[in-house]
Tab-separated table of C-alpha atoms in Angstrom:
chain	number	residue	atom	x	y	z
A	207	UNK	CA	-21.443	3.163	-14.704
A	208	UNK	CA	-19.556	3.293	-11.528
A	209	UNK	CA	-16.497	0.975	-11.070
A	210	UNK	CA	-15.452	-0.343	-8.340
A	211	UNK	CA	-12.076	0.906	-6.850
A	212	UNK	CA	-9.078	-1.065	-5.500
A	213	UNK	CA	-6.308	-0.325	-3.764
A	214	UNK	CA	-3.216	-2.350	-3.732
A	215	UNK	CA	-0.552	-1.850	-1.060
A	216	UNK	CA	2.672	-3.732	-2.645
A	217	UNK	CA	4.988	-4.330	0.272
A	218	UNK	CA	8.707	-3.330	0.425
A	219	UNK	CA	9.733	-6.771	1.259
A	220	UNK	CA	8.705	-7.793	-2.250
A	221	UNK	CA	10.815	-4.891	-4.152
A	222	UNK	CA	13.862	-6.951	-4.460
A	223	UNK	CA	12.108	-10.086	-5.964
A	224	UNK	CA	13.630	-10.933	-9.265
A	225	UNK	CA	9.689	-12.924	-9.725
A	226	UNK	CA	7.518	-9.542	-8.829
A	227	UNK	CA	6.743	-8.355	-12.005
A	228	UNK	CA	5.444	-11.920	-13.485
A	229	UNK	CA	3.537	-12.749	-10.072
A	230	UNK	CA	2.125	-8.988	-9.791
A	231	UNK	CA	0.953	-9.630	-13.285
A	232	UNK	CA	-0.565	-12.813	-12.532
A	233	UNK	CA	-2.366	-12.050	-9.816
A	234	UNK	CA	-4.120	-9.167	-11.590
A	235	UNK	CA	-5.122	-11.284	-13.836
A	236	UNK	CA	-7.183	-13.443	-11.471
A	237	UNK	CA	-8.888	-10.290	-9.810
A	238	UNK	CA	-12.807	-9.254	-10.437
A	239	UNK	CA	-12.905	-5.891	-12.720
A	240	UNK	CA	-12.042	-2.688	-10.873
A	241	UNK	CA	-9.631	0.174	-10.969
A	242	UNK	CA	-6.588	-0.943	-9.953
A	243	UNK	CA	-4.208	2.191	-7.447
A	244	UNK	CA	-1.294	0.835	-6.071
A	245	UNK	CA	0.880	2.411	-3.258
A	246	UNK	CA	4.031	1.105	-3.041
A	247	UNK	CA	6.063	0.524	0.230
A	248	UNK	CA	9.439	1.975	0.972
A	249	UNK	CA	11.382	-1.200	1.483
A	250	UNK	CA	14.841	-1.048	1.818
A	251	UNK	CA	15.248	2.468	1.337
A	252	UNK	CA	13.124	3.179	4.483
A	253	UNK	CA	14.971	0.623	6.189
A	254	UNK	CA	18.255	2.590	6.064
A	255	UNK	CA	16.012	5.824	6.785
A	256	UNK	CA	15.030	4.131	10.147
A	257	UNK	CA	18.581	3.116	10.946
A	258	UNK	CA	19.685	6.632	10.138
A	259	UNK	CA	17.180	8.414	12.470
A	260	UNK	CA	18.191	5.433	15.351
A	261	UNK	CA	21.408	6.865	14.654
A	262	UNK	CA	20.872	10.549	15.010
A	263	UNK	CA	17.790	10.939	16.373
A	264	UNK	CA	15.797	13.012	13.397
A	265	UNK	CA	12.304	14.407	14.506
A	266	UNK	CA	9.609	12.875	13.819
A	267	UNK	CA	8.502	15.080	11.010
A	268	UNK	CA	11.743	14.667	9.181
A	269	UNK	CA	11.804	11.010	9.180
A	270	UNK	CA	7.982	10.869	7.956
A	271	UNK	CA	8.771	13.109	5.117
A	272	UNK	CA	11.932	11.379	4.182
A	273	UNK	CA	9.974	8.242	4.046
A	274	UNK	CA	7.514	9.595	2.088
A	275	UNK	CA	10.044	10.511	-0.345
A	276	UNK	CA	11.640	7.502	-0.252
A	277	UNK	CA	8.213	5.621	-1.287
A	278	UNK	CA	8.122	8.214	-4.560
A	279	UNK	CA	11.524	6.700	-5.269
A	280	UNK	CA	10.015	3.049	-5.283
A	281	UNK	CA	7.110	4.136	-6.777
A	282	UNK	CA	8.762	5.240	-9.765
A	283	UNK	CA	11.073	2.134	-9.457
A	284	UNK	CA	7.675	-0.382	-10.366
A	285	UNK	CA	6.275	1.702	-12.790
A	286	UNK	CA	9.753	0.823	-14.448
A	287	UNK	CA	9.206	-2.815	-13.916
A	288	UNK	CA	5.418	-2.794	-14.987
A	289	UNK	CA	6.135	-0.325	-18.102
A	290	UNK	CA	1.884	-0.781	-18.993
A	291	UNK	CA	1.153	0.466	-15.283
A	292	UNK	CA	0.790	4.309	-15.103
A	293	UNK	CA	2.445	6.467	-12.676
A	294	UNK	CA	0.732	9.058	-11.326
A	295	UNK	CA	1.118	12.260	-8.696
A	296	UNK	CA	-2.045	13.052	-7.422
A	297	UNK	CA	-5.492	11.248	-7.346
A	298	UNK	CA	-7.149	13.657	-9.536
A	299	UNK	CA	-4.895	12.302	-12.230
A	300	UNK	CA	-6.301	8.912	-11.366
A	301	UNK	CA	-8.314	7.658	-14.505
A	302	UNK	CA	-11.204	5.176	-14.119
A	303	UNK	CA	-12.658	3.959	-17.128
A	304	UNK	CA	-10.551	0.601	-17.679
A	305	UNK	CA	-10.917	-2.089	-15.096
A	306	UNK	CA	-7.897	-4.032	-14.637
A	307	UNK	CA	-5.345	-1.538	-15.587
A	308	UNK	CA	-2.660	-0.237	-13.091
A	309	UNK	CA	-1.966	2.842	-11.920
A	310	UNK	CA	0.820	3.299	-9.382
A	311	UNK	CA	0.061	6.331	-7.110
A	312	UNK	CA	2.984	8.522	-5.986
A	313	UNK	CA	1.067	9.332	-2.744
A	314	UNK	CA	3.689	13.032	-1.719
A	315	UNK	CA	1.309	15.205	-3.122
A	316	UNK	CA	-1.759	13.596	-1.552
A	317	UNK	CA	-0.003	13.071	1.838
A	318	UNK	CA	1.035	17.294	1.629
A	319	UNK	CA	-2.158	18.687	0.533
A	320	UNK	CA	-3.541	16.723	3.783
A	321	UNK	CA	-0.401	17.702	5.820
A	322	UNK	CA	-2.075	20.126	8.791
A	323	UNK	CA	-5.950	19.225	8.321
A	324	UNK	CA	-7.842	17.380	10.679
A	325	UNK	CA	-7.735	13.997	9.347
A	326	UNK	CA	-4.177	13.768	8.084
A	327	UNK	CA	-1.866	10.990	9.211
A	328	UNK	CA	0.193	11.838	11.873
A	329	UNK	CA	3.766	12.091	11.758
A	330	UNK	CA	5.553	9.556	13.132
A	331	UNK	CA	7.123	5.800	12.531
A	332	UNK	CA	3.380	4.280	13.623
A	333	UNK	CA	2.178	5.427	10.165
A	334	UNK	CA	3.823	3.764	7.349
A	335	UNK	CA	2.610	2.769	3.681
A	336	UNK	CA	-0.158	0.536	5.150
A	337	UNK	CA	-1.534	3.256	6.565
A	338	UNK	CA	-1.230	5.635	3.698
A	339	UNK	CA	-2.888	2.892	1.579
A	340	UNK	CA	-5.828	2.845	4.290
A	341	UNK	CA	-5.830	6.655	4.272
A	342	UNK	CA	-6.100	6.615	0.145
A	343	UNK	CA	-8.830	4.056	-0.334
A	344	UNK	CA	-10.633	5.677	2.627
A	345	UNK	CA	-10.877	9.184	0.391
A	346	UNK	CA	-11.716	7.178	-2.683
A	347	UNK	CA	-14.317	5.155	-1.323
A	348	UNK	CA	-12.875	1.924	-2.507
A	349	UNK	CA	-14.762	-1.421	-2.278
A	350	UNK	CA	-11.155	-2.911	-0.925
A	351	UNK	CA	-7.953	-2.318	0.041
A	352	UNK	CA	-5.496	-5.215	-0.772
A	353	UNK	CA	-1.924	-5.705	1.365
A	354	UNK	CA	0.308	-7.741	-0.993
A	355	UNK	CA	2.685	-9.431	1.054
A	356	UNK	CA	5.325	-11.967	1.653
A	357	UNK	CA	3.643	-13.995	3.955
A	358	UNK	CA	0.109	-14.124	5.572
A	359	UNK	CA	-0.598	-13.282	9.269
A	360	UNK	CA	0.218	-14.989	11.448
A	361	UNK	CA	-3.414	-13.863	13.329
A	362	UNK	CA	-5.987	-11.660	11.137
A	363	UNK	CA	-8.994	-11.673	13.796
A	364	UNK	CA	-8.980	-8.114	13.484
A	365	UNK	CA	-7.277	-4.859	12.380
A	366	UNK	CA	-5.822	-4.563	15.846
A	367	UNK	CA	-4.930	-7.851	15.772
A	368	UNK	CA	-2.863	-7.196	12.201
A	369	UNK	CA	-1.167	-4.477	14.189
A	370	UNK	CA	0.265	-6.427	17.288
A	371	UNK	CA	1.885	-9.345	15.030
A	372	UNK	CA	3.768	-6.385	13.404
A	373	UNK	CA	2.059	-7.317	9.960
A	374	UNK	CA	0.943	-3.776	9.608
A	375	UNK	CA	1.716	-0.633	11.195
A	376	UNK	CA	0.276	0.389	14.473
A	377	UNK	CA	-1.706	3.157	12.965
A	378	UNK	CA	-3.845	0.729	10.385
A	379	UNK	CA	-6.444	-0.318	13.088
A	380	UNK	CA	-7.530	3.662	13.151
A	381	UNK	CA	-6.481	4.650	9.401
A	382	UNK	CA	-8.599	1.370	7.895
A	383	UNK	CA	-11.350	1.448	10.485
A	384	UNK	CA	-13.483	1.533	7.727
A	385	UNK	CA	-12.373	-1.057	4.985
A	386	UNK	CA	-12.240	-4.567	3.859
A	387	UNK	CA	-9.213	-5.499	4.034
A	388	UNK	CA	-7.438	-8.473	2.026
A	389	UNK	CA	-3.758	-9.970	3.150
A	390	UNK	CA	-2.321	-11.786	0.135
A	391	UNK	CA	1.005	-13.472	-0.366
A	392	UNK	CA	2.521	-12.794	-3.454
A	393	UNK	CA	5.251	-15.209	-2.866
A	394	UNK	CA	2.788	-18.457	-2.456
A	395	UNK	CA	2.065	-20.022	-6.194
A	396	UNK	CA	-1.633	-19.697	-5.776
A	397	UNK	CA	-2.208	-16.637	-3.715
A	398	UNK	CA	-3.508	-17.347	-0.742
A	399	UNK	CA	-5.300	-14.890	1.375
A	400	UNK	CA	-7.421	-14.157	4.119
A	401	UNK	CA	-9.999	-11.351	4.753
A	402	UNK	CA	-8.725	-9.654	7.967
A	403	UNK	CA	-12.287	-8.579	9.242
A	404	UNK	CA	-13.654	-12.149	8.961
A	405	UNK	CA	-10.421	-13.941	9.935
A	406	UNK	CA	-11.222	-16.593	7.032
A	407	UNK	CA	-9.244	-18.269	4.910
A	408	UNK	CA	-10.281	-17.482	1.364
């Protein structure tokens, strides 16, 4: 039997939460089966990446691949805080015969093997995790992708509409033109979300 697929964007802003690895857990918990890939934002460490290039004026290629190493470095970081989660380095590593497990996708290999074809990312500041979340659950096929948060949009009509509040990157609209996509905050005791395509309040 097929199972369903989803994939879990954890954002940066949560990385320094002393409560992340009990409310990651719980939330899981509550969640209908399915394989469980999370990408992991950069956070802080992309922060000082993006200060760095204001400074000195990288290209744009350099700052997306520091990033992207950066996001292996956080990557590693959860699967250190969630020690029953699974890191892995490339989605044919990914394993899918227990729903509700985690496995925390170090997305550098994925994001290289695309580097140069036709439907890679481009390089540049408008892509960031979000969009490499949207770009992973497009190639798997999943039945969601999930943005864990910490805080709800402030206007989910749309994708487009995600991208102009700032909640996601600009790129999203394009890279998740396909999905359903769920905005959760983690922070909030009982989850609360909303369903970006419908705009409604779950």
């Amino acid at each position: 039997m097929t199972r369903p697929v989803r994939v879990v964007k954890l954002g940066g802003s949560l990385l320094e939460w002393p409560e992340l690895a009990v409310r990651l857990r719980a939330w899981l918990a509550v969640q209908p089966p399915a394989v469980n890939v999370m990408i992991v934002g950069g956070g802080a460490l992309v922060d000082k990446l993006r200060e760095l290039d204001a400074a000195s004026a990288f290209a744009p290629e350099t700052s997306h691949w520091l990033a992207i190493r950066a996001m292996s470095i956080t990557a590693a970081a959860v699967a250190r805080l969630i020690p029953e989660a699974r890191l892995v380095e490339a989605i044919e590593q990914l394993e899918f015969s227990e729903s509700g497990s985690l496995q925390i996708l170090d997305a550098q290999q994925f994001l290289s093997q695309e580097h140069g074809s036709a439907d890679a990312l481009p390089a540049s500041w408008d892509v960031t995790s979000d969009s490499i979340a949207a770009r992973v659950a497009t190639i798997m096929g999943a039945s969601e992708l999930v943005l864990l948060k910490s805080s709800l949009p402030s206007d989910a009509t749309n994708l487009e509409s995600l991208a102009r509040s700032g909640y996601v990157d600009a790129y999203f609209p394009r890279a998740a033109k396909s999905l359903v996509v769920r905005c959760v905050n983690l922070r909030s005791e009982d989850f609360p979300e909303v369903t970006a395509d419908q705009a409604k309040k779950c």
